[in-house]
Each structure stands twice: as C-alpha cells, then as structure tokens.
Amino acid sequence: MEGKRENDHSTVRIEVSAAAETGGPYPVLIRSGLLGELASLLRAHVRVHRWAIITDDIVEGLHGRTVADGIAGLGPAPLLISFPHGEASKTRELWGRLTDLMLESGIGRDGGVVALGGGVVGDLAGFVAATYMRGIPCVQVPTTTLAMIDAAVGGKTGVDLPAGKNLVGVMRQPRLVIMDPAVLGSLPDDVHRAGLAEAVKHAAVADEDYLAWIEREVDVILRRDPRALQALIRRSVEIKASLVAEDTLETGPRASLNFGHTIAHALEHVSGFAIAHGYAVAIGMVAEARLGEALGIAMAGTAARIERLLTRLGLPVHIPPATALAEVIAATRADKKSRAAHVRYALLERPGRAARSPDGQWTFAVSPAEALAAITGEASS
Amino acid sequence: MEGKRENDHSTVRIEVSAAAETGGPYPVLIRSGLLGELASLLRAHVRVHRWAIITDDIVEGLHGRTVADGIAGLGPAPLLISFPHGEASKTRELWGRLTDLMLESGIGRDGGVVALGGGVVGDLAGFVAATYMRGIPCVQVPTTTLAMIDAAVGGKTGVDLPAGKNLVGVMRQPRLVIMDPAVLGSLPDDVHRAGLAEAVKHAAVADEDYLAWIEREVDVILRRDPRALQALIRRSVEIKASLVAEDTLETGPRASLNFGHTIAHALEHVSGFAIAHGYAVAIGMVAEARLGEALGIAMAGTAARIERLLTRLGLPVHIPPATALAEVIAATRADKKSRAAHVRYALLERPGRAARSPDGQWTFAVSPAEALAAITGEASS
C-alpha cells in the first residue's frame, strides 16, 4: 500500500454548499498523508487562538500525539481530551464533561475544536463546539471509513438519549473537513467493512454507475488500496454534498439518505446498540429495498442486487434470528421522523435511484403491518 | 390604565434582520392585548403540529391557562411545562429534563415551543427548542419588562454553568416574538424597575434623544402607563435590532450592548446570583461609565447623568458595601469574553453614544488595576 501513495499526491477538494442558517459552505479535503499536514491546513483555513482536540481512547493511541504535536506550533499547546470509545459515550453527560474540561483549561470564545475520530467523536465534539459559548469553530478529521464516507459531512451534531439516537443536537457545519485515507489502514477489518455500507447506500439512492464501480472494485476496496479508497470517499462525499446542499433541513432529496436507516435505527435501539451502525444499515437497506418491492415502488430485483453486493463486502443482510421483529417495528415509531402510526420510509425506485412519490415526497408512509410483512419476508413469499 | 388601552390598538411590528446563519429575520409584535390573540398570531406566522408551552411556576399561575386554552384549537392539546422560577433553573440538568418531558409527550420534529416568561424562560426554552431533534421553531412570549426590552430579541439561548453565566448555548433566532405590555401590570414593582436598566443601557449606548425621553417620562414609566411602556419597548427593540442585525456574532457594534455587563456578570457571580440581573446592570453601568471617564474615553459627567437617571428609576447604583471588590474584578476574568489578563469592556463616549477605539473596536482592554480603581472610586477622587 505504501508504494502506491506516490501516485496519490493530488488533493481532492470538494466544496459543500450548506444552507447559510447552518453555517454556510466549507471545503472537504481528501488525500493520503493530510493528517501529517494538519498545522498548515488549519493555518490556511481556520484561525483560532487555541485548539481543543477531542478524540476517543483508541484514536488517541493511534493518532493523538501526531496531531497534538503537529499543531503545537499554531499557538498555545492544544488541549487533548479523549473519552471511552463507542456509541455509549454519546450522551448529554459526556457533552457536559467535555465542555467543563475545556472551560477549566481556559479555552475561550476564540478557541476551536478538532474532532479527531469516528462518527461518535464527530457528533459529540461537533455538538460541544456548536454550543460552547454559543459556538466556536469545528474542524472534522474523521478517522474511520464510515465517518469519511458519511458522518463528517452534513453538519449533524448531537448526542443520544435513552429514548433514541440523536434526539438532541443542532445542525452546524464544520469549518473544514480533512480526510486522510491512509489512516484507514489501521482500522480493524470489521470496522472498515461496516463503513462501506454507507457507500453502497449513496450508490443505491443516487448513482448506478457508482454502484457498478463498487461491484467491480470490491476486492481492492476491501484490501484498502489508497487510490480506490480516495475514489470511493470522493464519490460518496460528492453525492452526499449534492443531496445536503440547499436541503439542510431534510425536507427534500436529502431524505433519500435515510434509505435503510429507519430499520437500522430501530435495530440498533432494540439491540441496545450492540449492533454496529454500518451493519444495521446493511440489514436495513435490504429490508427497506424489499419493502419497496412489496409496495410496488421498487423494481423487482432491487433488493437482490443490493443484498448480493453487501454480502460480497462481508456485511450482514438479515436481521439476527433472535430479534423480536414486532419490537423492531415498534421501535421505528420512536424514530424522530415519525408522528403518526404510519412511519415514513426513504425507498428505492431501482438500484441507483431513490423513489419519489407522485406528490413529490422523498419518503413514503408505511403502516406497521406492511413494514412487518417486509422484514419477515412474508410479503415477498 | 385600562382606560388608555383603547388609544393603543395599533400593533407595532419590528422586523429584526438577523444573520441567516442564526435563523434569519423574524417579526416582533408589540401591543396591549396580544396575549389573548396568540392562537391567530401563531396560525398566521408559524405552523407546527403541536406546541409545548414552557414557562415557570409564577408565570404559569398568571398566564399559563390563558395561553394553553387560547391555543388549544390549533391542534392537539398543547403540552404545558413549568419549572421553578429563577436563574438557578437555567441549568443543563433542567434543559435535559424539559427535553425528556417533551419526548415522553410525543412531541416530534414537527412540534414547536412557546417560551412564555422572563429571560430565564426565554434562554432555557430557546435552547431546548434549538436542540430538540436538531431544532424546532420557537416563539418568544416575554412577560417581564426585562425580557421585552432586551432578552427576547437577539437569538441568544443557553444555560449557565457553575463557572459562569451562559457558557453553553447557541445563537438561534425565534420565529416570532409577541410582546403584550398589559402583562407587565402584574409584575412586582422591583421586577419592573430592574427591567428598566436595560432600557437605560440602550439609550446610553445609542440614542441621546431616547435617554432624554426616559428622563422626562420616569413617572409614567414607573406607573406602567401602557402607551409609555409600548413606546419604551418599541424604541429599545429597535435599537437592539439595529445593533444585532448583521452582527450576530458580536464582533461589531453589537458589542456595545455589553456596556455595564462585564461588572454586572461578575457581581452576579460573586453574589451567587442573589442580585437581580437588572440591578447588577444598573450598578455595572455606573461603574463602567466611571471607568470610561477614568480612562479618558468618556466625556466628564457621563457617569453622573446615568447614575442620576437610574436613581430616579429606583435602581441601585453602588456595589453593595460588603462586596469584596478584588473578587469582583477577578470574576470579570471568568467572563467568557476574556482570554488574557486584560478584560475587554464596552464603554461610553458620552451619554447616548458608545465609544469606539481608534482601531475600530467596540470594546477596550482594561487591566485589573484600572478596573479596580474605577469601581472603588479611587480614579475619580
């Protein structure tokens, strides 16, 4: 892999044009080696008096020193704070603790936050930055496949509550996102695979050519070839950026990014977050593709094609056998997108295209019975 | 007072042109009797599926039923939540409890918040709305002189921490602000007077004609003549709106609204919030006007004129004798606007005009020694 990095020195730059009310546009930079160039990137893009680097214990061990030492020359020594890794840390309590630690260290309104880690770090540190003294700049430096492909772009920040995921937070864009595909080399294999689920989702809702490319390149993607990863991240970020642009409040096509996620969130909830997000999304996409077919919205064969690719990527495609399906369907109603007995699902029309209802909606009201039938497979039998 | 209300039936409407990134422009409506017309105002301006009315125990007793019954016809019965009145309620914990109560009641992303009360209610309920499922609409219905004159406009939301006031929060504009001067008739006298301190501040930093008007109208203002109150609120909101427009992040002239507040916040902190905000601001303005004179920035006589008017309004103008002055000065450094030994103060040039430094700044770096000298009166002796 190292040998290929020399072919790979042109930085990809994508402008994400977010709505002004969430903070406006910002650049995403993608290239192997950018983590080592953080100081010059921050100096060029975001001037703050002092940085707080927020990360988790695993990422701290891998990259904490590099990043802290790298940006030490920018001003007063950065504050490096880490917390136990995992979704269970995404709480109001930890948000409060991180805020308190920054206050105790004297970080002022002229400070900034570097969110160094996966999706949990990005959401939590992003929320800390968005609410610290009513908002200080945040730079997202995602270190997992999932966070690069999906979580670090779009401006969602927040924490989970016992009642559900992401129930408190704000939409607040980062000032800059820096993605270094080389850091994905140190990820455990299952974590890398889990992240690829969101790439399949981007392809499934928006770009059949991209879907076909992933199908062709499964092996190099799983081998973590840096050029393949840069291309993968680039296309996913482009798709997500185009969908979130002008639609930050999720009333329009951005809603199609929820494909797979209604079931996924319910599964995560019912499992007590024991199931990885990417795995839940893989299972959710197959279930919701099947639901689309059962409702006559998706082309026949849509679910099978998605399922085949996910299986080749080593991702689960079936709800774990011990799961109480009625409980999963009940949990979709706790999803924050719902308010009535019917729950709105983002569905496919075919592989590579999200479905749009005749009245222009990007989601579809589905009854608990229809949803249950689809996930038990009864509808397609 | 009732007899005069008939002279008073034209609603004042002020457009506050806030920066898009904090939520954009919104109208402020001012007229006696508007509280009874809430349903039609909400229907005309902000459509939501279900309202949560957040208030404190005192305001609930005075207006809770009226408001809840008034808007009952708009949809599902509104959720009425109250909490113990006072600054001590402005905590992360209560923010979390209010959020949980709304979730338990099934309020969804299509819900909204009516913040009914004084500044504490506005800040806390505004922060709940801004962070609930990443933001739902908030309508501010201030019920105190202070909140109408100052707190309900500008988009500041948040809570206090043990380390200081308003250390967490976001800038998020309300969708609508409704001010009914008739509700001020039920306020305790000291609460009404405390609110007038901010009106004096607006006049002192921005409009000598307004200052002269308040000086002439002291008696009718204290008598709570509804027409005088409508005029007072209108002028204060106009001044605040013009200063916060295009300057939501407080880098420009908005900073002059901090006049009196550096000392005021420190006094509140040192007193354990035993001193009312308006009282602290009155004391702070006299101290900071004197500081401006001592530094050769303010015209001689500035502090005396401010002090005279505040005294006529029944407001305190001296730091309570038992206060440890060094502690107050130390507490100014905990203020979130500071980062060095010097603390930046918003000062006057003369009554009716904020001072601007030669390099265009609206605040001035002041050493602890200079500040201490001014508040002990040594500098002017």
Short mmCIF file of N, CA and C in Angstrom, two decimals, chain A residues 20-24 49 92 95-97 99-100 103 106 108-110 123 127-128 130-135 155-159 161-163 166-172 249-250 258 336-339, chain B residues 20-24 49 92 95-97 99-100 103 106 108-110 123 127-128 130-135 155-159 161-163 166-172 249-250 258 336-339:
data_model
loop_
_atom_site.label_atom_id
_atom_site.label_comp_id
_atom_site.label_asym_id
_atom_site.label_seq_id
_atom_site.Cartn_x
_atom_site.Cartn_y
_atom_site.Cartn_z
N ALA A 20 -27.00 28.65 4.60
CA ALA A 20 -26.37 29.65 5.46
C ALA A 20 -26.79 29.49 6.92
N GLU A 21 -28.05 29.10 7.14
CA GLU A 21 -28.51 29.06 8.53
C GLU A 21 -27.85 27.96 9.36
N THR A 22 -27.14 27.05 8.69
CA THR A 22 -26.42 26.03 9.46
C THR A 22 -24.92 26.30 9.44
N GLY A 23 -24.50 27.42 8.86
CA GLY A 23 -23.09 27.76 8.91
C GLY A 23 -22.44 27.98 7.55
N GLY A 24 -23.16 27.69 6.48
CA GLY A 24 -22.64 28.00 5.16
C GLY A 24 -21.64 26.99 4.63
N HIS A 49 -7.41 30.95 18.53
CA HIS A 49 -6.34 31.21 19.50
C HIS A 49 -5.76 29.89 20.02
N ARG A 92 -25.54 13.29 26.90
CA ARG A 92 -25.54 14.66 27.42
C ARG A 92 -24.49 14.81 28.52
N TRP A 95 -21.07 15.21 26.97
CA TRP A 95 -21.07 16.55 26.36
C TRP A 95 -20.77 17.59 27.45
N GLY A 96 -21.43 17.45 28.59
CA GLY A 96 -21.20 18.40 29.69
C GLY A 96 -19.78 18.31 30.23
N ARG A 97 -19.28 17.08 30.37
CA ARG A 97 -17.93 16.89 30.90
C ARG A 97 -16.87 17.50 29.98
N THR A 99 -17.29 19.91 27.85
CA THR A 99 -17.43 21.36 27.97
C THR A 99 -16.70 21.86 29.21
N ASP A 100 -16.93 21.18 30.33
CA ASP A 100 -16.30 21.60 31.58
C ASP A 100 -14.78 21.53 31.49
N LEU A 103 -13.54 24.47 29.61
CA LEU A 103 -13.62 25.68 30.43
C LEU A 103 -12.50 25.72 31.45
N GLY A 106 -9.37 26.91 30.22
CA GLY A 106 -9.31 28.31 29.81
C GLY A 106 -9.53 28.55 28.33
N GLY A 108 -11.30 29.86 25.33
CA GLY A 108 -12.26 30.95 25.28
C GLY A 108 -13.10 30.93 24.01
N ARG A 109 -13.79 32.04 23.79
CA ARG A 109 -14.63 32.16 22.60
C ARG A 109 -13.79 32.15 21.34
N ASP A 110 -12.49 32.41 21.49
CA ASP A 110 -11.61 32.42 20.33
C ASP A 110 -10.91 31.07 20.16
N ASP A 123 -19.92 13.60 16.03
CA ASP A 123 -21.21 14.10 16.50
C ASP A 123 -21.08 14.80 17.85
N PHE A 127 -21.07 18.82 18.58
CA PHE A 127 -22.09 19.42 19.45
C PHE A 127 -21.44 20.27 20.55
N VAL A 128 -20.32 19.77 21.08
CA VAL A 128 -19.58 20.58 22.06
C VAL A 128 -19.18 21.92 21.43
N ALA A 130 -20.45 23.43 18.81
CA ALA A 130 -21.61 24.24 18.40
C ALA A 130 -22.24 24.96 19.58
N THR A 131 -22.08 24.43 20.79
CA THR A 131 -22.75 25.00 21.95
C THR A 131 -21.79 25.68 22.92
N TYR A 132 -20.48 25.55 22.69
CA TYR A 132 -19.50 26.13 23.61
C TYR A 132 -19.51 27.65 23.46
N MET A 133 -19.92 28.35 24.50
CA MET A 133 -20.03 29.81 24.44
C MET A 133 -20.82 30.26 23.21
N ARG A 134 -21.85 29.51 22.92
CA ARG A 134 -22.76 29.73 21.77
C ARG A 134 -22.10 29.50 20.42
N GLY A 135 -21.02 28.68 20.42
CA GLY A 135 -20.49 28.25 19.14
C GLY A 135 -19.08 28.71 18.84
N GLY A 155 -23.21 18.34 8.67
CA GLY A 155 -23.47 19.28 9.74
C GLY A 155 -24.29 18.75 10.89
N LYS A 156 -24.61 17.46 10.88
CA LYS A 156 -25.36 16.94 12.02
C LYS A 156 -24.45 16.80 13.22
N THR A 157 -24.89 17.35 14.35
CA THR A 157 -24.15 17.16 15.60
C THR A 157 -25.16 16.78 16.66
N GLY A 158 -24.71 16.15 17.73
CA GLY A 158 -25.65 15.85 18.80
C GLY A 158 -25.30 14.61 19.57
N VAL A 159 -26.20 14.25 20.46
CA VAL A 159 -26.00 13.09 21.33
C VAL A 159 -27.26 12.23 21.33
N LEU A 161 -30.16 9.91 23.43
CA LEU A 161 -30.86 9.84 24.72
C LEU A 161 -31.31 8.39 24.91
N PRO A 162 -31.68 8.01 26.13
CA PRO A 162 -32.22 6.66 26.30
C PRO A 162 -33.39 6.38 25.36
N ALA A 163 -34.14 7.43 25.02
CA ALA A 163 -35.31 7.25 24.15
C ALA A 163 -34.95 7.07 22.68
N ASN A 166 -29.59 10.48 18.61
CA ASN A 166 -29.53 11.83 18.02
C ASN A 166 -30.76 12.67 18.31
N LEU A 167 -31.33 12.50 19.49
CA LEU A 167 -32.56 13.23 19.80
C LEU A 167 -32.30 14.66 20.25
N VAL A 168 -31.08 14.96 20.64
CA VAL A 168 -30.71 16.36 20.87
C VAL A 168 -29.48 16.69 20.05
N GLY A 169 -29.42 17.91 19.59
CA GLY A 169 -28.29 18.33 18.79
C GLY A 169 -28.66 19.56 17.98
N VAL A 170 -27.72 19.97 17.15
CA VAL A 170 -28.01 21.08 16.25
C VAL A 170 -27.40 20.76 14.89
N MET A 171 -27.88 21.45 13.86
CA MET A 171 -27.23 21.41 12.56
C MET A 171 -26.20 22.52 12.56
N ARG A 172 -24.96 22.19 12.48
CA ARG A 172 -23.91 23.22 12.49
C ARG A 172 -22.74 22.69 11.66
N LEU A 249 -32.45 20.98 5.97
CA LEU A 249 -33.47 20.63 6.95
C LEU A 249 -34.24 19.37 6.58
N GLU A 250 -33.74 18.66 5.55
CA GLU A 250 -34.25 17.34 5.23
C GLU A 250 -35.70 17.30 4.78
N ASN A 258 -31.87 8.68 4.13
CA ASN A 258 -32.38 7.84 5.23
C ASN A 258 -32.68 6.42 4.78
N LYS A 336 -37.40 9.70 15.30
CA LYS A 336 -37.84 11.08 15.39
C LYS A 336 -38.53 11.58 14.13
N LYS A 337 -38.44 10.83 13.04
CA LYS A 337 -39.11 11.29 11.83
C LYS A 337 -40.61 11.00 11.85
N SER A 338 -41.06 10.26 12.85
CA SER A 338 -42.46 9.84 12.82
C SER A 338 -43.33 10.68 13.72
N ARG A 339 -44.62 10.72 13.42
CA ARG A 339 -45.51 11.32 14.39
C ARG A 339 -46.84 10.59 14.43
N ALA B 20 -28.44 35.10 8.50
CA ALA B 20 -29.06 33.84 8.07
C ALA B 20 -28.54 32.67 8.89
N GLU B 21 -27.27 32.68 9.26
CA GLU B 21 -26.72 31.50 9.92
C GLU B 21 -27.28 31.29 11.32
N THR B 22 -28.00 32.27 11.85
CA THR B 22 -28.63 32.05 13.15
C THR B 22 -30.14 31.89 13.01
N GLY B 23 -30.64 31.86 11.78
CA GLY B 23 -32.06 31.60 11.58
C GLY B 23 -32.79 32.66 10.79
N GLY B 24 -32.12 33.77 10.48
CA GLY B 24 -32.72 34.77 9.61
C GLY B 24 -33.71 35.68 10.31
N HIS B 49 -47.23 21.10 14.31
CA HIS B 49 -48.24 20.09 14.61
C HIS B 49 -48.75 20.24 16.04
N ARG B 92 -28.01 22.85 32.68
CA ARG B 92 -28.02 21.74 31.73
C ARG B 92 -29.01 20.67 32.17
N TRP B 95 -32.51 21.71 31.31
CA TRP B 95 -32.61 21.60 29.84
C TRP B 95 -32.86 20.14 29.45
N GLY B 96 -32.14 19.23 30.09
CA GLY B 96 -32.35 17.81 29.79
C GLY B 96 -33.73 17.32 30.22
N ARG B 97 -34.18 17.77 31.39
CA ARG B 97 -35.50 17.34 31.89
C ARG B 97 -36.62 17.83 30.98
N THR B 99 -36.42 18.57 27.83
CA THR B 99 -36.32 17.77 26.60
C THR B 99 -36.99 16.41 26.80
N ASP B 100 -36.67 15.77 27.91
CA ASP B 100 -37.24 14.44 28.18
C ASP B 100 -38.76 14.50 28.29
N LEU B 103 -40.22 14.71 24.89
CA LEU B 103 -40.12 13.41 24.21
C LEU B 103 -41.18 12.45 24.73
N GLY B 106 -44.42 12.84 23.29
CA GLY B 106 -44.55 12.53 21.87
C GLY B 106 -44.43 13.72 20.94
N GLY B 108 -42.87 15.80 18.26
CA GLY B 108 -41.96 15.35 17.21
C GLY B 108 -41.20 16.50 16.57
N ARG B 109 -40.57 16.19 15.47
CA ARG B 109 -39.81 17.22 14.74
C ARG B 109 -40.73 18.30 14.20
N ASP B 110 -42.02 17.99 14.13
CA ASP B 110 -42.98 18.97 13.63
C ASP B 110 -43.63 19.73 14.78
N ASP B 123 -34.26 32.04 27.57
CA ASP B 123 -32.96 31.43 27.28
C ASP B 123 -33.04 29.91 27.31
N PHE B 127 -33.15 27.34 24.13
CA PHE B 127 -32.10 26.33 23.96
C PHE B 127 -32.72 24.94 23.79
N VAL B 128 -33.79 24.66 24.53
CA VAL B 128 -34.50 23.39 24.34
C VAL B 128 -34.97 23.29 22.89
N ALA B 130 -33.93 24.91 20.24
CA ALA B 130 -32.83 24.93 19.27
C ALA B 130 -32.15 23.57 19.15
N THR B 131 -32.22 22.76 20.20
CA THR B 131 -31.51 21.48 20.21
C THR B 131 -32.43 20.28 20.15
N TYR B 132 -33.74 20.49 20.21
CA TYR B 132 -34.68 19.37 20.21
C TYR B 132 -34.74 18.77 18.80
N MET B 133 -34.28 17.55 18.67
CA MET B 133 -34.24 16.90 17.35
C MET B 133 -33.55 17.80 16.33
N ARG B 134 -32.50 18.45 16.77
CA ARG B 134 -31.68 19.39 15.99
C ARG B 134 -32.42 20.66 15.58
N GLY B 135 -33.45 21.01 16.38
CA GLY B 135 -34.04 22.32 16.17
C GLY B 135 -35.47 22.31 15.70
N GLY B 155 -31.57 36.35 19.74
CA GLY B 155 -31.29 34.96 19.40
C GLY B 155 -30.38 34.23 20.36
N LYS B 156 -30.00 34.87 21.46
CA LYS B 156 -29.17 34.14 22.41
C LYS B 156 -30.01 33.12 23.17
N THR B 157 -29.54 31.89 23.20
CA THR B 157 -30.19 30.86 24.00
C THR B 157 -29.10 30.15 24.78
N GLY B 158 -29.47 29.49 25.87
CA GLY B 158 -28.46 28.73 26.59
C GLY B 158 -28.72 28.63 28.06
N VAL B 159 -27.76 28.06 28.74
CA VAL B 159 -27.87 27.85 30.19
C VAL B 159 -26.59 28.30 30.87
N LEU B 161 -23.47 27.68 33.74
CA LEU B 161 -22.70 26.61 34.37
C LEU B 161 -22.18 27.17 35.70
N PRO B 162 -21.73 26.27 36.59
CA PRO B 162 -21.14 26.79 37.82
C PRO B 162 -20.02 27.79 37.53
N ALA B 163 -19.32 27.61 36.42
CA ALA B 163 -18.20 28.51 36.11
C ALA B 163 -18.64 29.87 35.58
N ASN B 166 -24.35 31.61 30.96
CA ASN B 166 -24.49 31.48 29.51
C ASN B 166 -23.27 30.87 28.83
N LEU B 167 -22.64 29.93 29.52
CA LEU B 167 -21.41 29.36 28.94
C LEU B 167 -21.70 28.28 27.92
N VAL B 168 -22.90 27.73 27.92
CA VAL B 168 -23.31 26.85 26.82
C VAL B 168 -24.60 27.37 26.22
N GLY B 169 -24.73 27.18 24.92
CA GLY B 169 -25.93 27.64 24.24
C GLY B 169 -25.66 27.78 22.76
N VAL B 170 -26.64 28.28 22.05
CA VAL B 170 -26.46 28.55 20.62
C VAL B 170 -27.13 29.88 20.29
N MET B 171 -26.73 30.47 19.18
CA MET B 171 -27.44 31.60 18.63
C MET B 171 -28.51 31.03 17.71
N ARG B 172 -29.76 31.23 18.05
CA ARG B 172 -30.84 30.69 17.22
C ARG B 172 -32.03 31.62 17.36
N LEU B 249 -22.63 37.71 15.59
CA LEU B 249 -21.54 37.05 16.31
C LEU B 249 -20.76 38.01 17.20
N GLU B 250 -21.28 39.23 17.34
CA GLU B 250 -20.75 40.18 18.31
C GLU B 250 -19.32 40.62 18.06
N ASN B 258 -22.87 45.24 25.55
CA ASN B 258 -22.27 44.70 26.78
C ASN B 258 -21.95 45.78 27.81
N LYS B 336 -16.75 35.12 29.71
CA LYS B 336 -16.34 34.39 28.51
C LYS B 336 -15.74 35.28 27.44
N LYS B 337 -15.86 36.60 27.57
CA LYS B 337 -15.28 37.47 26.55
C LYS B 337 -13.77 37.65 26.74
N SER B 338 -13.23 37.13 27.83
CA SER B 338 -11.83 37.41 28.11
C SER B 338 -10.94 36.25 27.74
N ARG B 339 -9.69 36.53 27.49
CA ARG B 339 -8.73 35.45 27.37
C ARG B 339 -7.38 35.80 27.94
#
